[in-house]
XYZ file of C-alpha atoms in Angstrom:
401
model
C 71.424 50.086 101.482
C 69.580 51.178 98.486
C 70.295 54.554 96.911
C 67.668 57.107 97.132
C 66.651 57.994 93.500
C 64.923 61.477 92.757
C 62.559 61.388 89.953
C 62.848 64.452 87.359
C 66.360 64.332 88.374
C 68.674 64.368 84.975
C 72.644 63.358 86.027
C 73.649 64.332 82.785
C 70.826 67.311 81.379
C 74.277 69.548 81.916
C 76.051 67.759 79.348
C 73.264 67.078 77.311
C 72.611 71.231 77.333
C 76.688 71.841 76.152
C 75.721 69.180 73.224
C 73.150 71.380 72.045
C 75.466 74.706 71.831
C 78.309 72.678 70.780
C 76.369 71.772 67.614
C 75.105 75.313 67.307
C 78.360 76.302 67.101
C 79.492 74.077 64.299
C 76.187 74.830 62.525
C 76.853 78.238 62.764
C 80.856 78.392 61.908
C 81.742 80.710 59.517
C 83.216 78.767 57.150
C 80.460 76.441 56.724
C 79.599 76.275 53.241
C 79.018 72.881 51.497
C 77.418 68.957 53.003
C 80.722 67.888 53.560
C 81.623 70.789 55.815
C 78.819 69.609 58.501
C 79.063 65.994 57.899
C 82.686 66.641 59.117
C 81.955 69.407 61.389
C 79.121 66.876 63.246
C 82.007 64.059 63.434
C 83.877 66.345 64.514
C 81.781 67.246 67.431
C 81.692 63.337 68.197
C 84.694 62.948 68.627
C 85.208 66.260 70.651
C 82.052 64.518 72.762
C 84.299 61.499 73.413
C 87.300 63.241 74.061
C 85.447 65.202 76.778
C 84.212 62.340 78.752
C 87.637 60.463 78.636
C 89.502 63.787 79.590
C 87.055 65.225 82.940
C 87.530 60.658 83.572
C 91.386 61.517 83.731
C 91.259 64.561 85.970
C 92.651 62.232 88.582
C 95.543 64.445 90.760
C 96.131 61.614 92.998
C 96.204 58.748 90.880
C 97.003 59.679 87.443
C 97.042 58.192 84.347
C 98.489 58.955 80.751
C 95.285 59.804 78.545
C 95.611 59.910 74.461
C 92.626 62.628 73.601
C 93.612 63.170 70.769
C 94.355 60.846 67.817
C 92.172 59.579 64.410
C 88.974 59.454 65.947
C 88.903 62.499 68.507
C 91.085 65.256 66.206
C 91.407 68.354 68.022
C 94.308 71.687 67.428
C 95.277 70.551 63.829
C 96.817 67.381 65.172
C 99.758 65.687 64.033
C 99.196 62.137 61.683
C 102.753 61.338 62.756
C 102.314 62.054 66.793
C 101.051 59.964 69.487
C 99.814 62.397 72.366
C 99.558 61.604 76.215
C 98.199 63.916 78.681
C 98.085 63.392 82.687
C 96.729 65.818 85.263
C 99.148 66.796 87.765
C 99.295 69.516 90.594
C 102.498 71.614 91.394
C 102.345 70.498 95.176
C 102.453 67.124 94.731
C 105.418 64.872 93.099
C 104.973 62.399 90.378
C 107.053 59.597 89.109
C 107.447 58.873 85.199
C 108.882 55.958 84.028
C 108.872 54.152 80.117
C 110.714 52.564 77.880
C 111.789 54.305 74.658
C 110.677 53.548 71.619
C 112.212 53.357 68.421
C 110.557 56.773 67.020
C 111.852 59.761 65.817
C 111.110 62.115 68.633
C 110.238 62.275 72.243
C 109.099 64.871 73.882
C 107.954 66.354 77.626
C 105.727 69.643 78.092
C 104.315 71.025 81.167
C 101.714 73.211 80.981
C 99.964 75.739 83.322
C 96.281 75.269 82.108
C 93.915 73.988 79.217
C 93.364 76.225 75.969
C 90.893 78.322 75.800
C 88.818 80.607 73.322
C 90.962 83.914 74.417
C 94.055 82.396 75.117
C 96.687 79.447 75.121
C 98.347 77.762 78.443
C 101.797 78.705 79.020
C 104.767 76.088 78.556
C 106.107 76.083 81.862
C 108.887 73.381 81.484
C 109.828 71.456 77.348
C 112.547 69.052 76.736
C 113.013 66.102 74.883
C 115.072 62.511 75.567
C 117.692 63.809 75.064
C 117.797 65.280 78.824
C 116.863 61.745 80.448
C 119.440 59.524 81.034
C 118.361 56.017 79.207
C 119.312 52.384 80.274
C 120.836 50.373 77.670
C 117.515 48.352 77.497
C 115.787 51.997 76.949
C 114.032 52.436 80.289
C 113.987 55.646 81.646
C 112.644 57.434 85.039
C 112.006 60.859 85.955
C 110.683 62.490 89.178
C 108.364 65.841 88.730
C 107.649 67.918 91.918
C 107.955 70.792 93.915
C 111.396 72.453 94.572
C 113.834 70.409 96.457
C 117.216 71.349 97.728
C 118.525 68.555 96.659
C 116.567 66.721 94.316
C 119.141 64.563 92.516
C 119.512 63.436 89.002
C 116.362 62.779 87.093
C 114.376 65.229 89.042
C 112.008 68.195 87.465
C 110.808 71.350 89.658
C 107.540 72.246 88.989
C 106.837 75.630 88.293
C 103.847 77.091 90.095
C 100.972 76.414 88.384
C 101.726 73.309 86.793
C 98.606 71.586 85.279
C 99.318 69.041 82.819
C 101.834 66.643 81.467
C 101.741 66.265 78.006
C 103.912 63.603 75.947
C 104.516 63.648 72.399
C 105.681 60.550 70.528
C 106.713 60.968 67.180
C 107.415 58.805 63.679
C 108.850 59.481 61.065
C 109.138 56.511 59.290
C 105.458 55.072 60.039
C 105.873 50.992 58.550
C 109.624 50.352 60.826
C 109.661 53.156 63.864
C 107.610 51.249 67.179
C 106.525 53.188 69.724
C 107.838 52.721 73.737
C 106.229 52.609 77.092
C 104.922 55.923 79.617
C 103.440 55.494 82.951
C 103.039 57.869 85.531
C 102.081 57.510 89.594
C 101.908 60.043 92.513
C 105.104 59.405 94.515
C 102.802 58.829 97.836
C 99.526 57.179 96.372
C 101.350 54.008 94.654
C 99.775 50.797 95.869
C 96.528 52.758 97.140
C 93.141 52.601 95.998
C 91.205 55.450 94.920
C 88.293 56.250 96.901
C 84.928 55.363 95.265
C 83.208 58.118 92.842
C 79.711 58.990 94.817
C 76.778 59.779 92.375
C 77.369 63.788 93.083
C 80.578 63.681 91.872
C 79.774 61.549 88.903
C 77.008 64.498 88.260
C 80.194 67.142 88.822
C 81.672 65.197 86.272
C 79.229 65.542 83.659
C 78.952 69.173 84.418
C 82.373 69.770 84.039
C 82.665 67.403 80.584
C 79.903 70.073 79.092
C 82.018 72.981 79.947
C 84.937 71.402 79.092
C 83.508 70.339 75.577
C 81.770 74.037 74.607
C 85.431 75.420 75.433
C 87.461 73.213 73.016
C 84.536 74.088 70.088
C 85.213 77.563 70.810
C 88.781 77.565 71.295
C 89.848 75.807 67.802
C 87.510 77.800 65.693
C 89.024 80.845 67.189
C 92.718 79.907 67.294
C 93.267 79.719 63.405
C 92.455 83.682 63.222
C 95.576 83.691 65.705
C 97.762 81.702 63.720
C 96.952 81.220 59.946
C 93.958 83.535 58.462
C 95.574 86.815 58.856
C 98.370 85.337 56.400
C 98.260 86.004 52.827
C 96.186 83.053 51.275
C 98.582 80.477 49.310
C 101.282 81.313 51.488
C 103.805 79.776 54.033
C 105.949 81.337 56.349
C 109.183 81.242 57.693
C 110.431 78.328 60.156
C 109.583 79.423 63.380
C 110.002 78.904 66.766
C 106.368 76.870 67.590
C 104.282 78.987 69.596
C 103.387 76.971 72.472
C 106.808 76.518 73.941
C 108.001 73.312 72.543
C 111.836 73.494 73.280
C 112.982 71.889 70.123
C 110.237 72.430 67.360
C 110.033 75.306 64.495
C 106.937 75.341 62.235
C 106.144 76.673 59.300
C 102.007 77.505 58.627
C 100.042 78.958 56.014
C 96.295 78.706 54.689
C 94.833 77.900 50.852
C 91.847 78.240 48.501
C 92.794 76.486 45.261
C 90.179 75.699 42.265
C 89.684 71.665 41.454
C 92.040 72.894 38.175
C 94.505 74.314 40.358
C 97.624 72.981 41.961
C 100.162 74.224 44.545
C 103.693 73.251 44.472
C 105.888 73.581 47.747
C 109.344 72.942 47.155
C 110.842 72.793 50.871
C 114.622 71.354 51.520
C 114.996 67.640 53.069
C 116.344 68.168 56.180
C 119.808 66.464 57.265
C 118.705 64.230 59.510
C 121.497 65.138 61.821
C 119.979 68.411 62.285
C 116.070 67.479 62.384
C 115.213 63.656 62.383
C 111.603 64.881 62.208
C 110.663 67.126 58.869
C 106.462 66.339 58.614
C 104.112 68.438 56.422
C 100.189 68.105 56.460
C 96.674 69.807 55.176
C 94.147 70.278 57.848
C 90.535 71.049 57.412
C 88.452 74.325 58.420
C 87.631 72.589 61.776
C 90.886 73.114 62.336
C 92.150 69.118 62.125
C 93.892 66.746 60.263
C 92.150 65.187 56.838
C 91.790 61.690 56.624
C 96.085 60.649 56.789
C 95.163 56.628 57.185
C 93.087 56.515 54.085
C 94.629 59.286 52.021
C 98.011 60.604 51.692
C 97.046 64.341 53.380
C 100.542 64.540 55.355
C 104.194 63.158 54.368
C 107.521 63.199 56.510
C 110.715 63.397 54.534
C 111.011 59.645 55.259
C 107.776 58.704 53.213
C 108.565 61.724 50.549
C 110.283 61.223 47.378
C 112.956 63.555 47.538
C 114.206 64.400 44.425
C 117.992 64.671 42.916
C 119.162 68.357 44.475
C 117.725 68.034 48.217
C 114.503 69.388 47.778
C 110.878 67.873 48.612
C 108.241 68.912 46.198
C 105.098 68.262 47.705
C 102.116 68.680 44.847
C 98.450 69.977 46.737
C 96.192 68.986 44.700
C 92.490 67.695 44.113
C 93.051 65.434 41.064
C 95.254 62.912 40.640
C 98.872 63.822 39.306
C 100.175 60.656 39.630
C 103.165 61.520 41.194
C 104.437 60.405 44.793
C 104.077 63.515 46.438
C 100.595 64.176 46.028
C 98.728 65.814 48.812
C 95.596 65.435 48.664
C 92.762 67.877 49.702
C 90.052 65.385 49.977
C 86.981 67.322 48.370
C 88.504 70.816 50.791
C 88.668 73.628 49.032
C 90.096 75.661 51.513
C 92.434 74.944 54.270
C 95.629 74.590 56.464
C 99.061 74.194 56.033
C 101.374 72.492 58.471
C 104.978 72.228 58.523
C 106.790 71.170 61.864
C 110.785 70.052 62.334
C 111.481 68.662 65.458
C 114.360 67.421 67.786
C 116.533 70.018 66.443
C 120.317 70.587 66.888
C 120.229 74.036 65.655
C 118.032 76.814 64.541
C 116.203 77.096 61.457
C 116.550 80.151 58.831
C 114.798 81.138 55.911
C 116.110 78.690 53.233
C 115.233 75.755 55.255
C 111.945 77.019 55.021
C 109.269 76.219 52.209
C 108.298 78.090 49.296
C 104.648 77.692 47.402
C 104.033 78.392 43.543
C 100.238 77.846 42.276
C 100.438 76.695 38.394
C 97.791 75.174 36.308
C 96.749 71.247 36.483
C 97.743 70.801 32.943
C 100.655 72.482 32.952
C 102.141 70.105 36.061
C 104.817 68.043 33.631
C 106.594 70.945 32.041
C 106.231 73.140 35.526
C 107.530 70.656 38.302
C 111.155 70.119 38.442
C 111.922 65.924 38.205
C 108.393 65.313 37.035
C 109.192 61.979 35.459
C 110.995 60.476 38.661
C 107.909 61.567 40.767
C 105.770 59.130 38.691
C 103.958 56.228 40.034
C 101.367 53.782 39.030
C 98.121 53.427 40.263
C 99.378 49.774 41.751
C 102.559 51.663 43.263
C 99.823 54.390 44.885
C 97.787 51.766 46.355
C 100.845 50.027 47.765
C 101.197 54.004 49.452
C 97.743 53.627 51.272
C 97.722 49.945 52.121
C 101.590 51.072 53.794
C 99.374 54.046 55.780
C 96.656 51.908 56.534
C 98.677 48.815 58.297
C 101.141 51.256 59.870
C 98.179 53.405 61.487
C 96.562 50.039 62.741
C 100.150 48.886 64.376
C 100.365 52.223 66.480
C 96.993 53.215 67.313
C 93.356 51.548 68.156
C 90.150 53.035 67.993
């Protein structure tokens, strides 16, 4: 039978509507100041577009599916260059097998969360832990169970606090070129080897409704949650390793915010971590939109595996908008202003102070005599371009478009 079609009917004028205040509200963003700030501001927005329609696609409670949001193309919450992230819809009523195989990366991690962000709050972490509570096969597959409370629920088994919304999985390298990622699935306990009912055109018009809502929220929520977390800092500073706020069981951060002149650089000097007590040490710059620069094309993030760390333990990292010529350049990319990201993960004990990073701004020209090892941070322009080719392959090998 045919489907009755209603002229002047518009399936997706809902979503087309949250476009048009999602723009306005990176046209109107405070910080906007230069071409470049709403070129990537309005890429920004496509790939929050994107993200939106593949997310409301995943809200799928009965048969769920790991979705990656959030990676090169769809940046959103100053996202990791090193992470792989997978998010699944669950409810706390129902119970939902996991199973993989693990990689070869630095981390893994599991997060269950109560809700989405939004622009007055965060979710709650309900339940964090890492691989190192599963119990791993010698051929590195893994299962866990997640559900209600049982009285019994044997080995493997999560409770689900009330609430529970979302399963998130990190995956994360440190050493980008040798590290391979593993293998996540996830099924409801009762629906595996069912079908999914079909989508009728209502819902698919639900769907669209929800995407705009769902896309206006995360505009709103990540050019509000830097006033939370960075811009009430003192600019060209960092702060003490930290417990992440979030709820990430094993993670400390360190954050801060700059505004440096093109003749200006900033040296952090932060201690290599022993990889016994952090196998994950990663710093990056994010933009004003709150997201990663460019880390496949330029070197805007470095984990103490790609760092040159120099003779007494410590990591200089050299922020910068010309070229020093050294291996630890960061660079800004043309952004003036910006974030600061430090993160340690898969810790074995808690951070203090002097594992933490200090910042010093000095002069361009005065770089050689001011930065400790200058000479053994030197590298050609060959030996940099051997640097980004190394990104460039490693980013292809983990992730696709």
């Amino acid at each position: 039978m045919a489907t009755e079609t209603h002229p002047g009917t518009t399936t997706t004028r809902s979503f087309a509507d949250a476009i048009g205040e999602a723009e306005h509200l990176i046209r109107t963003a405070p910080h906007l100041k230069t071409d470049q700030d709403l070129a990537e501001g309005l890429d920004y927005l496509a790939g929050s577009i994107k993200a939106s329609l593949h997310m409301v696609g995943a809200y799928q409670h009965d048969h769920p599916f790991f979705a990656s949001s959030t990676g090169p193309y769809t940046k959103l919450g100053l996202d990791n260059p090193d992470t792989l992230y997978f998010h699944a819809y669950i409810r706390d009523d129902a119970e939902y097998v996991v199973t993989g195989r693990r990689g070869t990366t630095a981390d893994l991690s599991f997060q269950v969360m109560n809700g989405d962000y939004s622009p007055t709050q965060s979710p709650d972490s309900l339940t964090a832990f890492d691989d190192r509570e599963l119990d791993i096969a010698p051929d590195g597959t893994f299962r866990l169970r997640f559900g209600p409370p049982r009285d019994d629920p044997g080995p493997g088994y999560i409770t689900l606090p009330t609430g529970a919304a979302m399963l998130i999985v990190r995956e994360v390298y440190s050493d980008w070129s040798n590290q391979r990622r593993g293998e996540i699935r996830i099924h409801r306990a009762d629906t595996l080897g069912t079908s999914p009912p079909p989508v009728p055109a209502d819902r698919m018009a639900r769907r669209y409704d929800i995407a705009g809502k769902m896309l206006v929220s995360r505009i709103r929520t990540f050019l509000a949650f830097p006033e939370w977390h960075y811009l009430h800092l003192p600019v060209n500073t960092l702060t003490e390793p930290r417990p992440t706020p979030g709820g990430l069981a094993t993670q400390y951060s360190s954050v801060g915010h700059y505004d440096l002149d093109d003749d200006q650089v900033m040296i952090i000097t932060c201690p290599a971590a022993a990889p016994a007590d952090a196998p994950y040490q990663g710093f990056q710059l994010g933009s004003m939109w709150y997201i990663s620069l460019d880390y496949i094309n330029h070197q805007t993030s470095l984990t103490a595996d790609q760092a040159r760390i120099d003779p007494d333990g410590n990591i200089r990292y050299i922020v910068s908008e010309r070229d020093p010529g050294l291996a630890n350049w960061i660079e800004r990319t043309g952004h003036r202003r910006g974030y600061l990201q430090f993160r340690w993960q898969r810790l074995t004990r808690d951070l203090t102070p002097a594992d933490g990073p200090t910042a010093e701004i000095v002069p361009f020209d005065d770089l050689p005599s001011r930065l400790p090892f200058h000479d053994t941070q030197r590298v050609t322009p060959e030996q940099w371009s051997e640097r980004i080719a190394a990104r460039q392959t490693a980013v292809a090998r983990r992730m696709l478009g």
